[in-house]
Amino acid sequence: MKKTLLIAGLSLAISTAASATNPDVNDWDAVIEQAQNQTVYFHAWGGSQEINNYLKWADQQLQSQYNVTLKHVKVADIAETGAKLLAEKAANNHSGGSVDMVWINGENFKSMKNNQLLFGPFAPSLPNWQHVNLDLPVDSDFSEPTLGLEAPWGVGQLVFIHDQQTLNNPPQTYTELLSYAKAFPGKISYPKPPEFHGSSFLKAVLIELTNNDPQLQQPVDEQTFDAFTAPLWSYLDELHPNSWRAGKQFPSGTAQTLQLLDDGELDLAISFNPNAVFSAQENGTLAESTASYAMQSGALSNIHFMAIPWNAQSKAGALVAINFLLSPEAQSRKGDLSIWGDPSVLKQSVLTGSAAKTKLHKSVPEPHPSWQTALEQAWLKRYNQ
């Protein structure tokens, strides 16, 4: 009898653990109940004080509204988190993982998806999905179908920032940018790949130099890669000697380009947020005379997403956190030009304040995610010092 009870109890415990590990997103009341007292470890880029402050606010709201704690684990490159998850899978750690949420897109999403490292599908079942602007490409990530494995968080566009008092007519194409660098040596640079903004710069230049060849929407063909990308390397071979510090050194990221612009060392800073200039002006990082713009052909654009690892310890808490971050309240604050200014993925009709007034640039789609890795590796082979 005791043995029967023990087996029954063990079966119930296993069933309860499985239920706790994999909440039913279609039963939202149960998700909220399971999320009580959970701590969600959110692996996200930590290179922006505005974003860090926003996530502190989100944590305060989640604690007060849902009794869920959001811990921002600051990472320089989310690929590090992908490697951590792969190691956990190799060690058969299929529950109680160290990562509960990730901020991803592009190659990192494709890698996690292909290696079955993600929980879901869940995104279309979230209560706040009803507010998402489905005119945006929220079901595709760098041409890779999301299949509900990640929820959209914001819109990114590659833009350049300049001081109108020192540069009133900035370059409108990457070809003009090269000419400008030659005319004013030392005043142009870009972050060192594989830093995200630096890699984005490489892709944007290649898109222009190849007239956005349809081949860019397909996986990289290793047989033709060198010939296809030859114009990019020729371009960079001319640009680097005329760049900041003669191309012997590169900024570490967008924050440093903003600082170098403010210090007068660079004439252009780079960002993947079309509203970044307003936030920088608000916090005193940049002068009021600065402005942002996109190249004449448009801005390299993508959606950035949030996902949950397959072995997350606090899946219910992560679902509650993601749903909150998709709420009109959270998206309006995120889009506030004085707070973060990240363009929203929601319908404008549900947004308030300056978030509802954001204007996006003409969009240039991202290449297939395999191009990012291939370009980064080729760049490092040629220029890493």
CSV table of C-alpha atoms in Angstrom, one decimal, residues 140-329:
chain,number,residue,atom,x,y,z
A,140,SER,CA,9.7,36.7,-39.9
A,141,ASP,CA,13.2,37.3,-38.4
A,142,PHE,CA,15.9,38.1,-41.0
A,143,SER,CA,13.7,36.0,-43.5
A,144,GLU,CA,13.5,33.2,-40.9
A,145,PRO,CA,9.9,32.2,-40.0
A,146,THR,CA,9.4,32.8,-36.2
A,147,LEU,CA,6.6,30.1,-35.9
A,148,GLY,CA,5.5,31.8,-32.7
A,149,LEU,CA,8.8,30.9,-30.9
A,150,GLU,CA,9.5,34.6,-30.2
A,151,ALA,CA,7.4,37.7,-29.5
A,152,PRO,CA,8.2,41.0,-31.2
A,153,TRP,CA,9.5,43.8,-28.9
A,154,GLY,CA,10.5,46.7,-31.1
A,155,VAL,CA,11.6,48.0,-34.5
A,156,GLY,CA,15.2,48.6,-35.3
A,157,GLN,CA,16.5,50.8,-38.2
A,158,LEU,CA,20.1,51.6,-39.0
A,159,VAL,CA,20.5,55.4,-38.9
A,160,PHE,CA,23.4,57.9,-38.6
A,161,ILE,CA,23.6,60.9,-36.3
A,162,HIS,CA,25.3,64.1,-37.1
A,163,ASP,CA,25.7,67.6,-35.6
A,164,GLN,CA,24.0,70.1,-37.9
A,165,GLN,CA,26.4,72.9,-36.8
A,166,THR,CA,29.4,71.0,-38.1
A,167,LEU,CA,27.9,68.8,-40.8
A,168,ASN,CA,24.8,70.3,-42.4
A,169,ASN,CA,24.7,68.0,-45.5
A,170,PRO,CA,25.7,64.5,-44.5
A,171,PRO,CA,26.5,61.7,-47.0
A,172,GLN,CA,23.3,60.3,-48.5
A,173,THR,CA,24.8,57.0,-49.8
A,174,TYR,CA,27.7,54.8,-48.7
A,175,THR,CA,29.5,55.8,-51.9
A,176,GLU,CA,29.3,59.4,-50.7
A,177,LEU,CA,30.4,58.3,-47.2
A,178,LEU,CA,33.6,57.0,-48.7
A,179,SER,CA,34.2,60.3,-50.6
A,180,TYR,CA,33.5,62.2,-47.4
A,181,ALA,CA,36.0,60.1,-45.5
A,182,LYS,CA,38.7,60.8,-48.1
A,183,ALA,CA,37.9,64.5,-48.0
A,184,PHE,CA,38.0,64.6,-44.1
A,185,PRO,CA,40.3,61.9,-42.9
A,186,GLY,CA,39.7,60.5,-39.4
A,187,LYS,CA,36.1,61.7,-39.1
A,188,ILE,CA,34.3,58.5,-40.1
A,189,SER,CA,34.3,55.1,-38.4
A,190,TYR,CA,32.0,52.2,-37.4
A,191,PRO,CA,31.9,49.7,-34.5
A,192,LYS,CA,34.2,46.7,-34.8
A,193,PRO,CA,32.4,43.6,-36.0
A,194,PRO,CA,31.0,41.3,-34.7
A,195,GLU,CA,29.5,44.0,-32.5
A,196,PHE,CA,25.9,44.3,-33.8
A,197,HIS,CA,26.1,47.8,-35.2
A,198,GLY,CA,29.4,47.2,-37.0
A,199,SER,CA,28.0,44.0,-38.6
A,200,SER,CA,24.9,46.0,-39.6
A,201,PHE,CA,27.1,48.6,-41.3
A,202,LEU,CA,28.8,45.8,-43.3
A,203,LYS,CA,25.5,44.5,-44.5
A,204,ALA,CA,24.1,47.9,-45.4
A,205,VAL,CA,27.2,48.7,-47.5
A,206,LEU,CA,27.1,45.4,-49.3
A,207,ILE,CA,23.4,45.9,-50.0
A,208,GLU,CA,24.1,49.2,-51.7
A,209,LEU,CA,27.1,48.0,-53.6
A,210,THR,CA,25.2,45.0,-55.0
A,211,ASN,CA,22.0,46.8,-55.7
A,212,ASN,CA,20.3,44.6,-53.1
A,213,ASP,CA,20.9,41.5,-55.1
A,214,PRO,CA,18.2,38.8,-54.5
A,215,GLN,CA,21.1,36.4,-53.6
A,216,LEU,CA,21.2,38.3,-50.2
A,217,GLN,CA,17.9,36.8,-49.3
A,218,GLN,CA,19.2,33.3,-49.7
A,219,PRO,CA,21.7,31.3,-47.6
A,220,VAL,CA,25.3,32.2,-48.3
A,221,ASP,CA,26.9,30.2,-51.2
A,222,GLU,CA,30.4,29.5,-50.1
A,223,GLN,CA,31.5,28.9,-53.7
A,224,THR,CA,30.5,32.4,-54.8
A,225,PHE,CA,31.0,34.4,-51.5
A,226,ASP,CA,34.4,35.8,-52.2
A,227,ALA,CA,33.5,37.1,-55.7
A,228,PHE,CA,30.2,38.4,-54.5
A,229,THR,CA,31.6,40.3,-51.6
A,230,ALA,CA,34.7,41.6,-53.4
A,231,PRO,CA,33.2,45.1,-53.8
A,232,LEU,CA,32.7,45.4,-50.0
A,233,TRP,CA,36.3,44.5,-49.2
A,234,SER,CA,37.6,47.0,-51.9
A,235,TYR,CA,35.3,49.6,-50.4
A,236,LEU,CA,36.7,49.0,-46.8
A,237,ASP,CA,40.3,48.9,-48.1
A,238,GLU,CA,39.8,52.5,-49.3
A,239,LEU,CA,37.7,53.6,-46.2
A,240,HIS,CA,39.9,52.3,-43.4
A,241,PRO,CA,43.1,54.3,-44.1
A,242,ASN,CA,40.9,57.5,-44.0
A,243,SER,CA,38.9,56.4,-41.0
A,244,TRP,CA,39.2,57.3,-37.3
A,245,ARG,CA,42.7,56.3,-36.1
A,246,ALA,CA,43.5,55.3,-39.7
A,247,GLY,CA,41.4,52.1,-39.3
A,248,LYS,CA,43.8,50.6,-36.8
A,249,GLN,CA,41.2,50.9,-34.1
A,250,PHE,CA,37.4,50.8,-34.1
A,251,PRO,CA,34.7,52.0,-31.7
A,252,SER,CA,33.4,49.4,-29.3
A,253,GLY,CA,29.8,50.1,-30.1
A,254,THR,CA,27.1,52.7,-30.7
A,255,ALA,CA,27.6,54.3,-27.3
A,256,GLN,CA,31.3,55.1,-28.1
A,257,THR,CA,30.4,56.5,-31.5
A,258,LEU,CA,27.9,58.9,-29.8
A,259,GLN,CA,30.6,59.9,-27.3
A,260,LEU,CA,33.1,60.5,-30.2
A,261,LEU,CA,30.6,62.5,-32.0
A,262,ASP,CA,29.9,64.7,-29.0
A,263,ASP,CA,33.7,65.1,-28.5
A,264,GLY,CA,34.1,66.2,-32.1
A,265,GLU,CA,36.3,63.2,-33.0
A,266,LEU,CA,33.7,61.7,-35.4
A,267,ASP,CA,31.3,63.5,-37.7
A,268,LEU,CA,28.8,60.6,-37.7
A,269,ALA,CA,27.6,58.2,-35.0
A,270,ILE,CA,25.7,55.1,-35.7
A,271,SER,CA,22.5,53.6,-34.1
A,272,PHE,CA,19.9,51.0,-34.8
A,273,ASN,CA,17.2,53.2,-33.2
A,274,PRO,CA,15.8,56.0,-35.3
A,275,ASN,CA,14.9,57.8,-32.0
A,276,ALA,CA,18.2,57.4,-30.2
A,277,VAL,CA,19.2,61.0,-30.9
A,278,PHE,CA,16.2,62.3,-28.9
A,279,SER,CA,17.0,60.1,-25.9
A,280,ALA,CA,20.7,61.2,-26.1
A,281,GLN,CA,19.7,64.8,-26.2
A,282,GLU,CA,17.3,64.3,-23.3
A,283,ASN,CA,20.0,62.8,-21.0
A,284,GLY,CA,22.7,65.3,-22.1
A,285,THR,CA,24.8,62.9,-24.1
A,286,LEU,CA,24.3,64.9,-27.4
A,287,ALA,CA,23.8,68.5,-28.2
A,288,GLU,CA,20.4,69.8,-29.3
A,289,SER,CA,21.9,70.6,-32.7
A,290,THR,CA,22.3,66.8,-33.5
A,291,ALA,CA,19.9,65.0,-35.8
A,292,SER,CA,19.5,61.5,-37.3
A,293,TYR,CA,18.9,60.4,-40.8
A,294,ALA,CA,18.8,57.3,-43.0
A,295,MET,CA,20.6,56.8,-46.2
A,296,GLN,CA,18.8,57.7,-49.4
A,297,SER,CA,17.9,54.1,-50.3
A,298,GLY,CA,16.4,53.5,-46.9
A,299,ALA,CA,17.4,52.1,-43.5
A,300,LEU,CA,18.4,48.5,-42.9
A,301,SER,CA,15.4,47.4,-40.7
A,302,ASN,CA,14.4,44.5,-38.6
A,303,ILE,CA,12.2,43.5,-35.7
A,304,HIS,CA,13.8,42.5,-32.4
A,305,PHE,CA,12.2,39.8,-30.4
A,306,MET,CA,11.9,38.1,-26.9
A,307,ALA,CA,12.1,34.3,-26.5
A,308,ILE,CA,12.1,31.7,-23.8
A,309,PRO,CA,14.6,28.8,-23.7
A,310,TRP,CA,13.2,25.3,-23.7
A,311,ASN,CA,14.7,24.6,-20.3
A,312,ALA,CA,13.9,27.8,-18.5
A,313,GLN,CA,13.2,27.5,-14.8
A,314,SER,CA,10.6,30.3,-14.8
A,315,LYS,CA,8.6,29.8,-18.0
A,316,ALA,CA,5.4,31.2,-16.5
A,317,GLY,CA,7.2,34.2,-15.2
A,318,ALA,CA,8.8,34.8,-18.5
A,319,LEU,CA,5.4,34.6,-20.3
A,320,VAL,CA,4.0,37.2,-17.9
A,321,ALA,CA,7.0,39.4,-18.4
A,322,ILE,CA,6.9,39.2,-22.2
A,323,ASN,CA,3.1,39.8,-22.2
A,324,PHE,CA,3.7,42.9,-20.0
A,325,LEU,CA,6.4,44.2,-22.2
A,326,LEU,CA,3.9,44.0,-25.1
A,327,SER,CA,1.3,45.9,-23.2
A,328,PRO,CA,0.3,49.4,-24.4
A,329,GLU,CA,1.6,50.8,-21.1
